[in-house]
XYZ file of C-alpha atoms in Angstrom:
541
model
C -88.011 63.438 84.515
C -84.804 62.327 86.465
C -84.766 65.557 88.337
C -88.461 65.511 89.029
C -88.220 62.165 90.432
C -85.225 62.864 92.444
C -86.809 65.782 94.042
C -89.826 64.127 94.984
C -87.524 60.900 96.639
C -85.838 63.511 98.274
C -89.024 65.273 99.893
C -90.185 61.885 100.910
C -87.287 60.946 102.707
C -86.491 63.909 104.229
C -86.537 63.824 107.889
C -86.152 67.732 108.638
C -89.182 69.573 110.194
C -91.329 71.398 108.008
C -89.712 75.157 108.690
C -86.312 73.999 107.874
C -87.682 72.308 104.374
C -89.566 75.561 104.008
C -86.331 77.696 104.601
C -84.178 75.325 102.206
C -87.135 75.728 99.220
C -87.024 79.489 99.612
C -83.204 79.564 99.332
C -83.434 77.327 96.269
C -86.391 79.423 94.578
C -84.085 82.630 95.158
C -81.405 80.775 93.238
C -83.397 80.076 90.525
C -84.817 83.612 90.796
C -81.452 84.746 90.090
C -80.904 82.602 86.893
C -84.709 83.001 85.769
C -86.551 85.631 87.121
C -90.412 85.661 87.416
C -91.895 88.247 85.000
C -89.952 90.740 83.050
C -87.803 93.437 84.181
C -86.225 95.246 81.132
C -84.489 97.937 83.383
C -82.639 95.441 85.584
C -81.657 93.553 82.390
C -80.518 96.300 80.875
C -78.489 97.563 83.840
C -76.960 94.069 84.194
C -75.693 94.189 80.286
C -74.702 97.666 80.565
C -72.272 96.829 83.910
C -70.842 93.886 82.032
C -69.856 96.025 78.813
C -68.407 98.725 80.869
C -66.321 96.390 82.954
C -65.103 94.569 79.817
C -63.993 98.311 78.517
C -66.457 98.656 75.617
C -67.400 102.012 74.677
C -69.895 103.973 72.734
C -72.309 101.831 74.346
C -75.844 101.876 73.391
C -78.093 99.222 75.287
C -81.667 99.160 74.431
C -84.321 96.709 75.778
C -87.289 95.954 73.785
C -90.728 96.062 75.391
C -91.563 92.404 76.682
C -94.776 90.659 75.562
C -97.254 88.419 77.250
C -96.747 84.832 77.239
C -98.551 81.678 78.956
C -95.277 79.380 77.801
C -92.899 78.226 80.203
C -90.474 80.982 79.443
C -90.234 84.222 77.636
C -87.161 86.593 77.063
C -86.284 90.416 77.265
C -84.619 91.217 74.038
C -81.788 93.784 74.371
C -80.153 95.572 71.543
C -76.334 96.273 72.288
C -74.055 98.576 70.218
C -70.706 99.171 71.247
C -66.900 99.763 70.090
C -63.858 98.172 71.454
C -60.892 95.944 70.717
C -61.432 92.588 69.646
C -60.141 90.792 73.023
C -62.523 93.437 74.723
C -65.426 92.126 72.627
C -64.156 88.483 73.634
C -64.324 89.227 77.209
C -67.729 90.667 77.213
C -69.370 87.428 75.640
C -67.207 85.188 78.026
C -68.750 87.294 80.748
C -72.055 86.699 79.333
C -71.527 82.733 79.353
C -70.473 82.870 82.962
C -73.179 85.370 84.025
C -75.572 83.509 86.788
C -78.527 85.370 84.792
C -79.068 83.215 81.787
C -77.977 85.457 78.724
C -78.539 83.868 75.107
C -77.064 85.634 72.027
C -79.395 85.602 69.299
C -77.431 87.386 66.817
C -73.967 89.124 66.275
C -72.628 91.391 63.909
C -68.958 92.682 63.834
C -67.325 95.396 61.577
C -64.298 97.708 61.552
C -64.337 101.021 63.506
C -61.851 103.878 63.817
C -58.146 102.973 64.539
C -57.889 99.290 65.363
C -61.258 99.108 66.785
C -64.263 96.810 66.194
C -68.176 97.837 66.324
C -70.240 95.193 67.602
C -74.110 95.002 67.290
C -75.555 92.180 69.131
C -79.103 90.838 70.062
C -79.255 89.424 73.561
C -82.171 87.297 75.128
C -82.489 87.405 78.663
C -85.298 84.932 79.638
C -87.830 84.948 82.445
C -90.527 83.006 83.540
C -93.875 84.648 82.715
C -96.346 85.268 85.533
C -99.279 83.449 83.599
C -97.118 80.343 82.892
C -98.983 77.203 84.058
C -97.501 75.086 86.709
C -97.205 71.497 86.803
C -98.548 69.134 89.498
C -96.306 68.971 92.446
C -94.361 65.872 92.553
C -95.939 62.923 93.721
C -96.035 61.913 97.292
C -95.293 65.380 98.433
C -98.286 65.943 100.625
C -98.048 62.719 102.678
C -94.711 64.195 104.837
C -96.858 67.392 105.167
C -99.449 65.905 107.555
C -100.043 68.374 110.590
C -98.852 71.490 108.480
C -101.746 73.928 108.031
C -103.507 73.440 104.702
C -102.610 76.997 103.295
C -99.097 76.696 104.232
C -98.824 73.111 102.721
C -100.437 74.384 99.293
C -98.213 77.169 99.286
C -95.462 74.764 99.970
C -96.703 72.374 97.234
C -96.976 75.036 94.867
C -93.315 76.603 95.077
C -92.167 72.999 95.039
C -93.776 72.818 91.709
C -92.512 76.197 90.690
C -88.725 74.966 91.448
C -89.370 71.919 89.461
C -90.757 73.644 86.698
C -87.970 76.486 86.692
C -84.968 73.695 87.029
C -86.315 71.781 84.123
C -86.531 75.206 81.932
C -83.121 76.003 83.241
C -81.818 72.750 82.143
C -83.399 73.217 78.541
C -82.120 77.012 78.289
C -78.833 76.043 79.144
C -78.415 73.198 76.719
C -79.418 75.571 73.741
C -78.191 78.942 74.844
C -75.800 80.501 72.222
C -72.661 82.179 72.672
C -70.166 83.380 70.210
C -67.037 82.205 71.906
C -65.760 80.023 69.807
C -66.748 81.928 66.550
C -64.674 84.878 67.887
C -61.685 82.432 68.400
C -61.775 80.940 65.073
C -62.380 83.831 63.103
C -59.141 85.089 64.411
C -57.283 81.818 64.011
C -58.238 81.277 60.410
C -57.105 85.273 59.383
C -54.066 85.255 61.472
C -50.524 85.620 59.640
C -52.497 86.273 56.443
C -52.616 89.264 54.198
C -56.301 89.479 54.816
C -58.614 91.837 56.499
C -62.517 91.131 57.419
C -65.038 93.880 56.715
C -68.161 92.058 58.081
C -68.653 88.836 60.498
C -72.172 87.937 61.525
C -73.078 85.017 63.299
C -76.877 83.716 63.890
C -78.468 80.416 62.813
C -75.425 80.651 60.260
C -72.428 82.604 60.258
C -71.214 85.346 57.317
C -67.665 86.561 56.746
C -66.916 89.251 54.187
C -63.570 90.680 53.635
C -60.485 91.350 51.290
C -57.382 89.170 50.687
C -54.368 89.859 48.652
C -52.533 87.402 46.669
C -53.467 83.635 45.297
C -51.840 81.667 47.626
C -53.356 83.650 50.638
C -56.817 82.487 49.111
C -55.728 78.949 48.911
C -54.337 79.081 52.311
C -57.525 80.723 53.957
C -60.057 78.201 52.100
C -57.873 75.244 53.473
C -58.015 76.555 57.106
C -61.595 77.035 56.952
C -62.503 73.718 55.795
C -59.938 72.218 58.302
C -61.200 74.251 61.312
C -64.510 74.436 63.383
C -66.603 75.955 60.765
C -68.742 74.145 58.592
C -68.312 75.995 55.386
C -71.293 76.086 52.666
C -70.274 78.392 50.181
C -67.288 80.773 49.273
C -67.743 83.106 46.641
C -64.892 85.159 45.189
C -64.654 88.274 43.142
C -61.432 90.400 41.729
C -61.467 93.658 43.395
C -58.252 95.736 41.811
C -54.980 93.961 42.956
C -57.200 92.064 45.735
C -59.917 89.441 45.871
C -63.137 90.251 47.648
C -64.674 87.103 49.661
C -67.607 85.841 51.230
C -68.138 82.808 53.196
C -71.371 81.518 54.656
C -71.763 78.321 56.719
C -72.469 77.114 60.316
C -70.504 77.487 63.663
C -70.888 74.882 66.394
C -71.813 75.977 69.823
C -69.551 75.047 72.851
C -70.326 74.662 76.532
C -69.045 76.695 79.558
C -65.971 74.483 80.222
C -64.800 73.990 76.511
C -61.103 75.138 76.516
C -60.917 77.632 73.606
C -57.955 79.688 72.701
C -57.929 83.476 73.538
C -58.152 85.444 70.098
C -54.896 87.022 69.901
C -55.491 88.648 66.513
C -57.741 91.288 65.453
C -59.240 90.425 61.992
C -61.188 93.586 61.086
C -59.870 96.577 59.267
C -61.292 99.099 57.133
C -58.231 99.278 55.107
C -59.155 99.812 51.200
C -57.530 97.532 48.565
C -55.136 99.642 46.677
C -52.016 99.181 44.692
C -49.075 101.660 45.483
C -48.244 102.569 41.934
C -47.678 105.739 39.750
C -50.208 106.484 37.255
C -49.601 104.484 34.025
C -47.388 106.505 31.042
C -43.721 105.485 30.709
C -40.474 107.536 30.069
C -37.988 105.134 28.191
C -34.251 106.036 29.018
C -31.341 104.104 27.104
C -27.693 104.302 27.370
C -26.271 105.444 23.983
C -24.823 103.129 21.714
C -21.049 102.361 22.327
C -18.699 101.110 19.735
C -16.882 98.963 22.675
C -18.453 96.881 25.169
C -19.304 99.042 28.233
C -17.267 97.938 31.245
C -19.011 99.643 34.326
C -20.314 97.836 37.244
C -23.971 98.525 37.096
C -26.777 97.039 35.130
C -30.237 98.155 35.133
C -33.267 96.619 32.929
C -36.214 98.040 34.645
C -39.780 98.077 32.745
C -42.561 100.408 33.710
C -41.143 100.980 37.203
C -41.983 103.924 39.423
C -39.478 106.743 39.850
C -38.933 106.073 43.413
C -38.514 102.676 43.080
C -35.694 103.278 40.636
C -33.686 105.148 43.309
C -34.656 102.152 45.719
C -33.069 99.751 43.346
C -29.872 102.133 42.910
C -29.672 102.388 46.580
C -29.618 98.597 46.812
C -27.007 98.054 43.941
C -24.496 100.870 45.139
C -25.539 101.924 48.758
C -26.011 105.651 47.906
C -28.670 107.642 49.816
C -31.405 109.250 48.249
C -34.345 111.462 49.373
C -36.989 111.771 46.562
C -39.379 114.553 46.636
C -43.079 113.573 46.851
C -43.605 115.190 43.133
C -41.421 112.790 41.403
C -43.898 110.533 40.332
C -44.779 108.510 37.283
C -43.283 105.369 35.456
C -39.754 104.702 33.574
C -38.267 101.983 31.666
C -34.654 101.824 32.113
C -31.794 100.074 29.704
C -28.498 100.696 31.032
C -25.768 97.951 30.525
C -22.362 98.372 31.946
C -22.688 101.866 33.436
C -21.133 103.473 36.309
C -22.948 105.616 39.187
C -22.469 108.968 37.963
C -23.030 107.969 34.209
C -26.475 106.298 35.443
C -27.526 109.542 37.183
C -26.774 111.639 34.711
C -28.952 109.279 32.271
C -31.714 109.611 34.788
C -31.764 113.360 34.929
C -32.621 113.139 31.255
C -36.021 111.944 32.390
C -36.955 115.363 33.701
C -35.225 115.000 37.199
C -32.553 116.639 39.175
C -30.212 115.188 41.656
C -28.180 117.204 43.991
C -24.787 116.189 44.669
C -23.984 113.309 47.198
C -23.641 111.773 49.595
C -27.177 112.269 50.565
C -28.854 112.881 47.329
C -31.942 114.751 46.782
C -34.138 113.873 43.855
C -36.464 116.544 42.544
C -38.103 117.262 39.424
C -36.676 119.578 37.056
C -37.708 123.476 37.177
C -37.000 126.596 36.130
C -35.685 127.443 39.989
C -32.516 125.905 41.384
C -32.901 123.042 43.876
C -32.157 123.971 47.222
C -28.846 122.313 48.055
C -29.026 119.308 50.650
C -27.241 119.965 53.952
C -23.838 117.969 54.206
C -23.543 114.779 56.136
C -22.404 115.452 59.874
C -18.836 114.984 60.685
C -19.492 113.696 64.403
C -19.055 109.988 64.465
C -20.990 110.101 67.744
C -24.032 111.253 65.715
C -27.089 108.652 65.879
C -27.321 107.001 62.538
C -30.392 105.289 60.529
C -31.182 103.101 58.100
C -34.208 103.312 56.128
C -36.133 101.965 53.047
C -39.382 103.659 52.738
C -41.711 104.483 49.745
C -43.992 107.137 50.137
C -43.789 107.205 53.859
C -45.780 109.609 55.981
C -43.728 112.654 56.622
C -44.932 113.038 60.222
C -44.068 109.274 60.681
C -40.859 109.541 59.429
C -39.839 112.754 61.613
C -41.146 111.017 64.631
C -38.990 107.950 63.980
C -35.942 109.987 63.442
C -36.901 111.883 67.040
C -36.638 108.068 68.524
C -33.481 107.426 66.950
C -31.818 110.737 68.176
C -33.216 112.251 71.403
C -31.837 115.833 70.198
C -34.520 115.992 67.886
C -37.291 115.063 70.213
C -38.394 119.027 70.569
C -38.467 119.317 66.889
C -41.820 119.916 64.697
C -42.796 116.668 63.156
C -46.346 117.072 62.571
C -45.984 117.806 58.777
C -48.211 116.658 55.888
C -46.866 114.772 52.945
C -45.321 112.003 51.735
C -41.498 111.097 50.827
C -39.271 108.381 49.751
C -36.129 107.646 51.729
C -33.490 105.221 50.854
C -30.656 105.567 53.055
C -27.889 103.418 54.770
C -26.111 104.603 58.061
C -26.946 108.163 57.620
C -27.006 110.704 60.699
C -30.521 111.128 61.771
C -30.078 115.008 62.125
C -29.030 115.064 58.186
C -31.539 113.163 57.032
C -34.322 115.195 59.080
C -32.603 118.084 57.295
C -32.781 117.095 53.708
C -36.466 115.748 54.309
C -37.639 119.304 55.562
C -35.745 120.672 52.805
C -37.916 118.465 50.105
C -41.343 119.081 52.197
C -40.483 123.026 52.559
C -40.173 124.751 56.047
C -43.134 124.203 58.679
C -42.437 125.681 61.768
C -39.401 126.108 64.176
C -38.463 124.110 67.013
C -39.752 126.732 69.293
C -43.584 125.749 68.272
C -43.943 122.126 68.549
C -47.300 121.070 66.979
C -49.152 118.077 68.494
C -48.143 114.818 66.879
C -50.435 113.479 64.388
C -52.295 110.014 64.528
C -49.613 107.241 63.270
C -49.998 105.641 59.805
C -51.446 102.317 60.274
C -49.383 99.391 59.181
C -50.725 98.217 55.798
C -52.113 94.502 56.098
C -53.340 93.984 52.367
C -49.583 93.368 51.505
C -47.804 89.991 50.591
C -44.335 89.189 51.938
C -42.041 88.459 49.109
C -42.006 84.540 50.170
C -46.112 84.601 49.706
C -46.024 85.619 46.315
C -47.335 82.850 43.870
C -45.508 81.626 40.874
C -48.634 82.939 38.697
C -48.137 86.336 40.276
C -44.336 86.360 39.263
C -43.951 88.941 36.422
C -40.953 90.630 36.113
C -40.488 94.452 36.503
C -36.804 94.367 36.096
C -33.275 92.804 36.319
C -30.258 94.539 37.691
C -26.749 93.759 38.531
C -23.828 95.082 40.349
C -20.558 93.412 39.145
C -22.330 90.690 37.552
C -24.422 89.472 40.364
C -28.023 89.542 38.761
C -31.174 89.984 40.830
C -35.020 90.334 39.772
C -37.259 92.692 40.509
C -41.253 91.923 40.803
C -44.041 94.159 41.888
C -46.526 92.262 44.471
C -50.185 92.937 43.548
C -49.957 95.867 46.396
C -47.288 97.364 44.630
C -44.130 96.968 46.654
C -41.173 96.063 44.349
C -39.509 92.867 45.718
C -36.215 91.783 45.143
C -35.582 88.056 44.490
C -32.029 86.069 44.221
C -31.406 82.522 43.494
C -32.416 80.311 46.067
C -35.283 82.736 47.200
C -38.494 80.907 47.898
C -42.320 81.752 46.469
C -45.476 80.417 47.917
C -45.418 77.445 45.605
C -42.079 77.540 44.309
C -38.528 78.883 44.077
C -35.943 81.053 42.319
C -33.707 78.751 40.705
C -31.578 81.235 38.858
C -31.560 84.882 37.752
C -30.102 85.750 34.392
C -29.568 88.987 32.382
C -32.812 88.388 30.242
C -35.028 86.000 32.388
C -35.598 84.223 35.720
C -35.999 80.428 36.207
C -38.544 79.115 38.850
C -38.831 75.786 40.090
C -42.459 74.429 40.772
C -44.065 71.059 41.592
C -45.130 71.118 37.932
C -41.574 71.496 36.624
C -39.219 74.459 35.711
C -40.917 77.820 34.520
C -39.191 80.475 32.869
C -40.236 84.126 33.016
C -38.623 86.435 30.337
C -38.326 90.083 30.991
C -40.407 92.061 28.918
C -38.784 94.043 26.049
C -38.690 97.994 26.460
C -42.191 99.557 25.753
C -43.978 95.982 25.610
């Protein structure tokens, strides 16, 4: 009403000649027509949405306008279905462009899901409003006919009709802008609530309400995620949780506020979507028990290993940490083992481990393989050149192709060597020449081509995101898998829900506690409720 009165007042007080008034009105109508066209034009609206999507880098585009329908209301809309694939920041840029577009674009609904690689699939329903040709016109502003004295009646009537059209469009645009929906805040907040957490989304939907579905690993992760949801922009109505293997599946429903164009919203700097499956990187159950033979006198060796139901590859990871010895573990060395070695030396420990059906080649780079009828191929000796690039790696079941690519980066002399080899392998080495490690890896996985025939590099294995850091493990998840010591300095071994064996020492932090002491039989944790003692299970329990 204020705008209508202002237009009438300006028209009454204007002292400009009619041709100038007519020209100004035509210009205003043209501006309003770009914002709110007269009648539907699906091809033009499709072209506009397609151009914006292409300019922001979105791919696999499918832009389809729905047939318009007749209406006698003040406005109607061409509905456009958009499907595309792109990075999370490209999706955000598209909707920022939609918010800044002179043509009004209302985002009716949005669904995001993971696509191949690190991309996101976006499906959106957009509404591009227009003024129907049959929409009724309001009466022209009062007092407009008096200044038109002397103007031919047909021209005066057309002028008054166009003035009424301009007022009607301005009022409609005002209301549409106030009610326009855009997911800028939603995209920013979704990235913020998931950033820095071992958590991935499999679906996010925004309409009248928002919906999030995904996977998280760790009790502390879920608690932090819920707290962040409640303290942010979202108004959470419901949170559902269910256990799924080592992870939690969650669903969140609520409302997300709409903000205006001038709101300063942080750019999303985290891609929260992933198709990563929830899995625990553990060998199948079924445990071999190995004990050091009884001795009449207390053993005085420097190594103590008390491991319970530990993957074979992780046993050599523990030995590597205690002694610094280098191991390459064959892909078929799988299964779990319980170990009780007290006061042994390295060679004695290795001999005892071979009773579990393994064969170890001589050092200093030891290959661990399954005992078979055929002899294990000898592992190449370490290079003598002091100038050879050296690497330090601790990898469990790493992709062989990724490992060879990393070695080629460390030593440019290996750049032309084959690296696109299948399989996985465990490597525990410290300060080892890259050339010798590559030879040992190829010896374990078998020959696959020559340097003269270089196959194309494969797709790098994506980084696991559903994995806890050691300090993100909760006290309730701290289940001892082993205790080990070198020279009497005990450390604890605990599996994360995702199957990574972590090492803890006195003073290390947990998500909701601290490791106070590590002894030969147990670990003492300090929590807000007081001390908690975690005992090492007995062998076979």
